[in-house]
Amino acid sequence: MIDINLIPDAIIIVDQNGRIVEFNQQAEIMFGYTQSELLGRLVEDLIPEEYRGSHMNYRSKYIQEPTMRSMGVTGLNLRGLCKDGRIFPVEIMLSPLGEGTNKFYAVIRDATDRQKTEQGASLRFQRLIILYATILHLWQGSLLIYSETAGYTTSTNSILRLAGGQNVIAGLLMILAVLCAVRWFQKG
């Protein structure tokens, strides 16, 4: 059998009653418990209070038909609870330890950094949309784009109509592209 302390993720092994029978050093670090504090406790002790009752029901159903599965990776908002009371997001992979054993293991990964990255990307996208909407609001219908070198005059409304009208982002990108082209022609 493999030494679970060599695995970089936290691993917790529980029996059919949900009692922790083994865990690795990464789990100790992640949750802040020592071996003597955690062995024999219910796995629900590592879950925030408000989720414990439902988790016991899910665990009972899982034990009836155990399969390998991922949780918390695609939209399910799972949380872990540290000894010091800190709650943090987790991703979990569950699997039976083997056929005929009544033990199950969970590979647990702290998802804090992944979620921060995703939230940062979402926030940047929202700010970009606000910027484009502000540009559209300020320029729509009132800004004339004129370039003697390019030889045309148009308004942002006609650019938006060319972009299909419904797709504001495409229209805004066209406006920005035209503005850049006008500046390029003026410099050239």
Coordinates of N, CA and C in Angstrom, one line a residue:
M1 N 0.8 -1.2 0.0 CA 0.0 0.0 0.0 C 0.9 1.2 0.0
I2 N 0.4 2.3 -0.6 CA 1.1 3.6 -0.7 C 1.1 4.4 0.6
D3 N 2.2 5.0 0.9 CA 2.3 5.9 2.0 C 1.5 7.2 1.7
I4 N 0.4 7.4 2.4 CA -0.5 8.6 2.0 C 0.2 9.9 2.4
N5 N 1.2 9.9 3.2 CA 2.0 11.1 3.6 C 2.8 11.6 2.4
L6 N 3.0 10.8 1.4 CA 3.7 11.2 0.2 C 2.9 12.0 -0.8
I7 N 1.6 12.0 -0.6 CA 0.6 12.6 -1.5 C 0.5 14.1 -1.2
P8 N 0.6 15.0 -2.1 CA 0.5 16.4 -1.8 C -0.8 17.0 -1.4
D9 N -1.9 16.3 -1.6 CA -3.2 16.7 -1.2 C -3.5 16.1 0.2
A10 N -4.5 16.7 0.9 CA -5.0 16.1 2.1 C -5.8 14.9 1.8
I11 N -5.6 13.8 2.6 CA -6.3 12.6 2.4 C -6.9 12.2 3.8
I12 N -8.2 11.9 3.8 CA -8.8 11.4 5.0 C -9.6 10.1 4.7
I13 N -9.4 9.1 5.5 CA -10.0 7.8 5.3 C -11.0 7.7 6.4
V14 N -12.3 7.3 6.1 CA -13.3 7.1 7.1 C -13.9 5.7 6.9
D15 N -14.5 5.3 8.0 CA -15.2 4.0 7.9 C -16.7 4.2 7.6
Q16 N -17.5 3.1 7.6 CA -18.9 3.2 7.1 C -19.7 4.0 8.1
N17 N -19.2 4.3 9.2 CA -20.0 5.2 10.2 C -19.5 6.6 10.1
G18 N -18.6 6.9 9.2 CA -18.2 8.3 9.0 C -17.1 8.7 10.0
R19 N -16.5 7.7 10.7 CA -15.5 8.0 11.7 C -14.1 8.0 11.0
I20 N -13.3 9.0 11.3 CA -12.0 9.1 10.7 C -11.0 8.0 11.3
V21 N -10.5 7.2 10.4 CA -9.6 6.1 10.8 C -8.2 6.4 10.4
E22 N -7.9 7.3 9.5 CA -6.6 7.6 9.0 C -6.6 8.9 8.3
F23 N -5.5 9.6 8.4 CA -5.4 10.8 7.5 C -3.9 11.2 7.4
N24 N -3.5 11.9 6.4 CA -2.1 12.2 6.2 C -1.7 13.6 6.8
Q25 N -0.4 13.9 6.7 CA 0.1 15.1 7.3 C -0.5 16.4 6.6
Q26 N -0.8 16.3 5.3 CA -1.4 17.4 4.7 C -2.7 17.8 5.2
A27 N -3.5 16.7 5.7 CA -4.8 17.0 6.3 C -4.6 17.6 7.7
E28 N -3.5 17.2 8.4 CA -3.2 17.8 9.7 C -2.9 19.3 9.5
I29 N -2.1 19.6 8.5 CA -1.8 21.0 8.2 C -3.0 21.8 7.8
M30 N -3.8 21.2 6.9 CA -5.0 21.9 6.3 C -6.0 22.2 7.4
F31 N -6.3 21.3 8.3 CA -7.4 21.4 9.2 C -6.9 21.8 10.6
G32 N -5.6 21.7 10.9 CA -5.0 22.1 12.2 C -5.1 21.1 13.3
Y33 N -5.5 19.9 13.0 CA -5.6 18.9 14.1 C -4.4 17.9 14.1
T34 N -4.1 17.4 15.2 CA -3.1 16.3 15.3 C -3.8 15.0 15.2
Q35 N -3.0 13.9 15.0 CA -3.5 12.6 14.9 C -4.4 12.2 16.1
S36 N -4.0 12.5 17.3 CA -4.7 12.1 18.5 C -6.0 12.9 18.6
E37 N -6.1 14.1 18.1 CA -7.3 14.9 18.2 C -8.4 14.4 17.2
L38 N -7.9 13.9 16.0 CA -8.9 13.7 14.9 C -9.3 12.2 14.8
L39 N -8.4 11.3 15.1 CA -8.8 9.9 14.9 C -10.0 9.5 15.7
G40 N -10.9 8.8 15.1 CA -12.2 8.4 15.7 C -13.3 9.4 15.7
R41 N -13.0 10.6 15.3 CA -14.1 11.7 15.2 C -14.8 11.5 13.9
L42 N -16.0 12.0 13.9 CA -16.8 12.0 12.7 C -16.3 13.0 11.7
V43 N -16.3 12.6 10.4 CA -15.8 13.5 9.4 C -16.6 14.8 9.4
E44 N -17.8 14.8 9.9 CA -18.6 16.0 9.9 C -18.0 17.1 10.8
D45 N -17.1 16.7 11.7 CA -16.4 17.7 12.5 C -15.5 18.6 11.7
L46 N -15.3 18.3 10.4 CA -14.5 19.1 9.6 C -15.3 19.9 8.6
I47 N -16.6 20.0 8.9 CA -17.6 20.7 8.0 C -18.3 21.7 8.9
P48 N -18.5 22.9 8.3 CA -19.2 23.9 9.1 C -20.6 23.4 9.6
E49 N -21.0 23.8 10.8 CA -22.2 23.4 11.5 C -23.4 23.3 10.6
E50 N -23.6 24.4 9.8 CA -24.9 24.4 9.0 C -25.0 23.4 7.9
Y51 N -23.9 22.7 7.6 CA -23.9 21.6 6.6 C -23.9 20.2 7.1
R52 N -23.7 20.1 8.4 CA -23.5 18.7 9.0 C -24.6 17.8 8.8
G53 N -25.9 18.2 9.1 CA -27.0 17.4 9.0 C -27.2 16.8 7.6
S54 N -27.2 17.7 6.6 CA -27.3 17.3 5.2 C -26.2 16.4 4.8
H55 N -25.0 16.7 5.3 CA -23.8 15.8 5.0 C -24.0 14.4 5.5
M56 N -24.5 14.2 6.7 CA -24.8 12.9 7.2 C -25.7 12.1 6.3
N57 N -26.7 12.8 5.8 CA -27.7 12.1 4.8 C -27.0 11.8 3.5
Y58 N -26.2 12.7 3.0 CA -25.4 12.4 1.7 C -24.4 11.2 2.0
R59 N -23.8 11.3 3.1 CA -22.8 10.2 3.4 C -23.5 8.8 3.5
S60 N -24.6 8.8 4.2 CA -25.4 7.5 4.3 C -25.8 7.0 2.9
K61 N -26.2 7.9 2.0 CA -26.6 7.5 0.6 C -25.4 7.0 -0.1
Y62 N -24.3 7.7 0.0 CA -23.0 7.4 -0.7 C -22.5 6.0 -0.3
I63 N -22.6 5.7 1.0 CA -22.1 4.4 1.5 C -22.9 3.2 0.9
Q64 N -24.2 3.5 0.5 CA -25.1 2.4 -0.1 C -24.6 2.1 -1.5
E65 N -24.2 3.2 -2.2 CA -23.7 3.0 -3.6 C -22.4 3.8 -3.8
P66 N -21.3 3.4 -3.3 CA -20.1 4.2 -3.4 C -19.5 4.1 -4.8
T67 N -19.1 5.3 -5.3 CA -18.4 5.4 -6.6 C -17.4 6.5 -6.5
M68 N -16.5 6.5 -7.4 CA -15.5 7.6 -7.4 C -16.2 8.8 -8.0
R69 N -16.0 10.0 -7.3 CA -16.7 11.2 -7.9 C -16.0 12.4 -7.3
S70 N -16.1 13.5 -8.1 CA -15.5 14.8 -7.7 C -16.7 15.7 -7.1
M71 N -16.3 16.5 -6.2 CA -17.3 17.4 -5.6 C -16.6 18.8 -5.4
G72 N -17.3 19.8 -5.6 CA -16.8 21.2 -5.3 C -16.0 21.8 -6.5
V73 N -15.8 21.0 -7.6 CA -15.0 21.5 -8.7 C -15.9 22.3 -9.7
T74 N -17.1 21.9 -9.9 CA -18.0 22.5 -10.9 C -19.2 23.1 -10.3
G75 N -19.1 24.1 -9.5 CA -20.2 24.8 -9.0 C -20.7 24.5 -7.6
L76 N -20.5 23.3 -7.1 CA -20.9 22.9 -5.8 C -20.0 23.7 -4.8
N77 N -20.6 24.4 -3.9 CA -19.8 25.3 -3.0 C -19.5 24.5 -1.7
L78 N -18.5 23.8 -1.6 CA -18.1 23.0 -0.4 C -17.2 23.8 0.5
R79 N -17.3 23.6 1.8 CA -16.5 24.3 2.8 C -15.9 23.3 3.8
G80 N -14.7 23.6 4.2 CA -14.0 22.9 5.3 C -14.0 23.8 6.5
L81 N -13.8 23.1 7.6 CA -13.8 23.8 8.9 C -12.5 23.4 9.6
C82 N -11.6 24.4 9.9 CA -10.4 24.2 10.6 C -10.7 24.2 12.1
K83 N -9.7 23.6 12.8 CA -9.8 23.6 14.3 C -9.9 25.0 14.9
D84 N -9.3 26.0 14.3 CA -9.4 27.4 14.8 C -10.7 28.1 14.4
G85 N -11.6 27.4 13.7 CA -12.8 28.0 13.3 C -12.9 28.6 11.9
R86 N -11.7 28.7 11.3 CA -11.6 29.2 9.9 C -12.4 28.3 9.0
I87 N -13.2 28.9 8.1 CA -13.9 28.1 7.1 C -13.3 28.5 5.7
F88 N -13.1 27.5 4.9 CA -12.4 27.7 3.6 C -13.0 26.8 2.6
P89 N -13.0 27.2 1.3 CA -13.5 26.4 0.2 C -12.7 25.2 -0.1
V90 N -13.3 24.1 -0.4 CA -12.6 22.8 -0.7 C -13.1 22.2 -2.0
E91 N -12.3 21.4 -2.6 CA -12.7 20.5 -3.7 C -12.3 19.1 -3.1
I92 N -13.2 18.2 -3.4 CA -13.1 16.8 -2.8 C -13.3 15.8 -3.9
M93 N -12.4 14.7 -3.9 CA -12.6 13.5 -4.7 C -12.9 12.4 -3.7
L94 N -14.0 11.8 -3.9 CA -14.4 10.6 -3.0 C -14.2 9.3 -3.8
S95 N -13.9 8.3 -3.0 CA -13.8 6.9 -3.6 C -13.8 5.9 -2.5
P96 N -14.4 4.7 -2.8 CA -14.2 3.6 -1.9 C -12.7 3.2 -1.9
L97 N -12.3 2.8 -0.7 CA -10.9 2.4 -0.6 C -10.6 1.1 -1.4
G98 N -11.5 0.3 -1.5 CA -11.4 -1.0 -2.3 C -12.7 -1.8 -2.1
E99 N -12.8 -2.8 -3.0 CA -14.0 -3.6 -2.9 C -14.0 -4.4 -1.6
G100 N -15.1 -4.5 -1.0 CA -15.2 -5.4 0.2 C -14.7 -4.7 1.5
T101 N -14.1 -3.5 1.4 CA -13.7 -2.8 2.6 C -14.8 -1.8 2.9
N102 N -15.0 -1.5 4.1 CA -16.1 -0.5 4.4 C -15.4 0.8 4.8
K103 N -14.4 1.1 4.0 CA -13.7 2.4 4.2 C -13.7 3.2 2.9
F104 N -13.7 4.5 3.1 CA -13.8 5.4 1.9 C -12.7 6.5 2.2
Y105 N -12.2 7.0 1.1 CA -11.2 8.1 1.2 C -11.7 9.3 0.5
A106 N -11.2 10.4 1.0 CA -11.5 11.7 0.4 C -10.1 12.4 0.2
V107 N -9.9 12.8 -1.1 CA -8.8 13.6 -1.4 C -9.3 15.1 -1.4
I108 N -8.7 15.9 -0.5 CA -9.2 17.2 -0.3 C -8.2 18.3 -0.7
R109 N -8.7 19.3 -1.4 CA -7.8 20.3 -1.9 C -8.4 21.7 -1.5
D110 N -7.6 22.5 -0.9 CA -8.0 23.9 -0.5 C -8.2 24.7 -1.8
A111 N -9.4 25.2 -2.1 CA -9.8 25.9 -3.3 C -9.7 27.4 -3.2
T112 N -9.1 27.9 -2.1 CA -9.1 29.3 -1.9 C -8.4 30.1 -3.0
D113 N -7.2 29.6 -3.4 CA -6.5 30.4 -4.5 C -7.2 30.3 -5.8
R114 N -7.8 29.1 -6.1 CA -8.5 29.0 -7.4 C -9.7 30.0 -7.4
Q115 N -10.5 30.0 -6.3 CA -11.6 30.9 -6.2 C -11.2 32.3 -6.3
K116 N -10.1 32.7 -5.7 CA -9.7 34.1 -5.7 C -9.3 34.5 -7.2
T117 N -8.7 33.6 -7.9 CA -8.3 33.8 -9.3 C -9.5 34.0 -10.1
E118 N -10.5 33.1 -9.9 CA -11.8 33.2 -10.7 C -12.5 34.5 -10.4
Q119 N -12.6 34.9 -9.1 CA -13.3 36.1 -8.7 C -12.6 37.3 -9.3
G120 N -11.2 37.3 -9.3 CA -10.5 38.4 -9.9 C -10.7 38.5 -11.3
A121 N -10.8 37.4 -12.1 CA -11.1 37.5 -13.5 C -12.5 38.0 -13.7
S122 N -13.4 37.5 -12.9 CA -14.8 38.0 -13.1 C -14.9 39.5 -12.8
L123 N -14.2 39.9 -11.7 CA -14.2 41.3 -11.4 C -13.6 42.2 -12.5
R124 N -12.5 41.7 -13.1 CA -11.9 42.5 -14.2 C -12.8 42.5 -15.4
F125 N -13.5 41.4 -15.7 CA -14.5 41.4 -16.8 C -15.6 42.4 -16.5
Q126 N -16.2 42.4 -15.3 CA -17.2 43.3 -14.9 C -16.8 44.8 -15.1
R127 N -15.6 45.0 -14.6 CA -15.1 46.4 -14.8 C -14.9 46.8 -16.2
L128 N -14.5 45.9 -17.1 CA -14.4 46.1 -18.5 C -15.8 46.4 -19.1
I129 N -16.8 45.7 -18.7 CA -18.1 45.9 -19.2 C -18.6 47.3 -18.8
I130 N -18.3 47.7 -17.5 CA -18.7 49.0 -17.0 C -18.0 50.1 -17.8
L131 N -16.7 49.9 -18.1 CA -16.0 50.8 -18.9 C -16.6 51.0 -20.3
Y132 N -16.9 49.8 -20.9 CA -17.5 49.9 -22.3 C -18.9 50.5 -22.2
A133 N -19.7 50.2 -21.2 CA -21.0 50.8 -21.1 C -20.9 52.3 -20.9
T134 N -19.9 52.7 -20.1 CA -19.7 54.2 -19.9 C -19.3 54.9 -21.2
I135 N -18.4 54.3 -21.9 CA -18.0 54.8 -23.2 C -19.3 54.9 -24.1
L136 N -20.0 53.8 -24.2 CA -21.2 53.8 -25.0 C -22.2 54.9 -24.6
H137 N -22.4 55.1 -23.3 CA -23.3 56.1 -22.8 C -22.9 57.5 -23.1
L138 N -21.6 57.7 -23.0 CA -21.1 59.1 -23.2 C -21.1 59.4 -24.7
W139 N -20.8 58.4 -25.5 CA -20.6 58.7 -27.0 C -21.8 58.3 -27.8
Q140 N -22.7 57.5 -27.4 CA -23.8 57.1 -28.2 C -24.7 58.2 -28.7
G141 N -24.8 58.3 -30.0 CA -25.7 59.3 -30.6 C -25.1 60.7 -30.6
S142 N -24.0 61.0 -29.9 CA -23.5 62.3 -29.9 C -22.1 62.5 -30.5
L143 N -21.3 61.4 -30.5 CA -20.0 61.6 -31.0 C -19.9 61.3 -32.5
L144 N -19.3 62.2 -33.2 CA -19.1 62.0 -34.6 C -17.6 61.6 -34.8
I145 N -17.4 60.5 -35.5 CA -16.1 60.1 -35.8 C -15.8 60.6 -37.2
Y146 N -14.8 61.4 -37.2 CA -14.5 62.1 -38.5 C -13.0 61.9 -38.8
S147 N -12.7 61.6 -40.0 CA -11.3 61.5 -40.4 C -11.2 61.9 -41.9
E148 N -10.5 63.0 -42.2 CA -10.4 63.4 -43.5 C -9.5 62.4 -44.3
T149 N -8.5 61.9 -43.6 CA -7.7 60.9 -44.3 C -8.5 59.6 -44.6
A150 N -9.3 59.1 -43.7 CA -10.1 57.9 -44.0 C -11.2 58.2 -45.0
G151 N -11.7 59.5 -45.0 CA -12.7 59.9 -46.0 C -14.1 59.5 -45.6
Y152 N -14.5 59.4 -44.3 CA -15.8 59.1 -44.0 C -16.2 59.8 -42.7
T153 N -17.5 59.9 -42.5 CA -18.0 60.4 -41.2 C -19.2 59.5 -40.8
T154 N -19.2 59.1 -39.5 CA -20.3 58.2 -39.0 C -20.5 58.5 -37.6
S155 N -21.6 58.0 -37.1 CA -21.9 58.1 -35.6 C -21.8 56.8 -35.0
T156 N -21.8 56.8 -33.7 CA -21.7 55.5 -33.0 C -23.0 54.7 -33.2
N157 N -24.1 55.4 -33.4 CA -25.4 54.7 -33.6 C -25.3 53.8 -34.9
S158 N -24.7 54.4 -36.0 CA -24.6 53.6 -37.2 C -23.6 52.4 -37.0
I159 N -22.5 52.6 -36.2 CA -21.6 51.5 -35.9 C -22.3 50.4 -35.2
L160 N -23.1 50.8 -34.2 CA -23.8 49.8 -33.4 C -24.8 49.0 -34.3
R161 N -25.4 49.8 -35.3 CA -26.4 49.1 -36.2 C -25.6 48.1 -37.1
L162 N -24.4 48.5 -37.5 CA -23.5 47.6 -38.3 C -23.2 46.3 -37.5
A163 N -23.0 46.5 -36.2 CA -22.6 45.4 -35.3 C -23.8 44.5 -35.0
G164 N -25.0 44.9 -35.4 CA -26.2 44.0 -35.1 C -27.1 44.6 -34.0
G165 N -26.7 45.7 -33.4 CA -27.5 46.4 -32.5 C -27.7 45.7 -31.1
Q166 N -27.9 44.4 -31.2 CA -28.2 43.7 -29.9 C -26.9 43.4 -29.2
N167 N -25.8 43.2 -29.9 CA -24.5 42.8 -29.2 C -23.8 44.0 -28.8
V168 N -24.0 44.5 -27.6 CA -23.4 45.8 -27.2 C -21.8 45.6 -27.2
I169 N -21.3 44.5 -26.7 CA -19.9 44.4 -26.6 C -19.3 44.4 -28.0
A170 N -19.9 43.8 -29.0 CA -19.4 43.8 -30.4 C -19.4 45.2 -30.9
G171 N -20.5 45.9 -30.6 CA -20.6 47.3 -31.0 C -19.5 48.2 -30.4
L172 N -19.3 48.0 -29.1 CA -18.3 48.8 -28.4 C -16.9 48.5 -28.9
L173 N -16.7 47.2 -29.2 CA -15.4 46.9 -29.8 C -15.2 47.5 -31.2
M174 N -16.3 47.6 -31.9 CA -16.2 48.2 -33.3 C -15.9 49.7 -33.1
I175 N -16.6 50.3 -32.1 CA -16.4 51.8 -31.8 C -14.9 52.0 -31.5
L176 N -14.4 51.2 -30.6 CA -13.0 51.3 -30.2 C -12.0 51.1 -31.4
A177 N -12.4 50.1 -32.2 CA -11.6 49.8 -33.4 C -11.6 51.0 -34.4
V178 N -12.8 51.6 -34.6 CA -12.9 52.8 -35.4 C -12.1 54.0 -34.9
L179 N -12.2 54.2 -33.5 CA -11.4 55.2 -32.9 C -9.9 55.0 -33.1
C180 N -9.5 53.8 -32.9 CA -8.1 53.5 -33.1 C -7.6 53.7 -34.6
A181 N -8.5 53.3 -35.5 CA -8.2 53.5 -36.9 C -8.1 55.0 -37.2
V182 N -9.0 55.8 -36.7 CA -9.0 57.2 -36.9 C -7.7 57.8 -36.4
R183 N -7.3 57.5 -35.2 CA -6.1 58.0 -34.6 C -4.9 57.5 -35.5
W184 N -4.9 56.3 -36.0 CA -3.8 55.8 -36.8 C -3.7 56.6 -38.1
F185 N -4.9 56.8 -38.7 CA -4.9 57.6 -40.0 C -4.5 59.1 -39.7
Q186 N -4.9 59.6 -38.6 CA -4.5 61.0 -38.3 C -3.0 61.1 -38.0
K187 N -2.4 60.1 -37.4 CA -0.9 60.1 -37.2 C -0.2 59.9 -38.5
G188 N -0.7 59.0 -39.3 CA 0.0 58.6 -40.5 C -0.1 59.6 -41.6

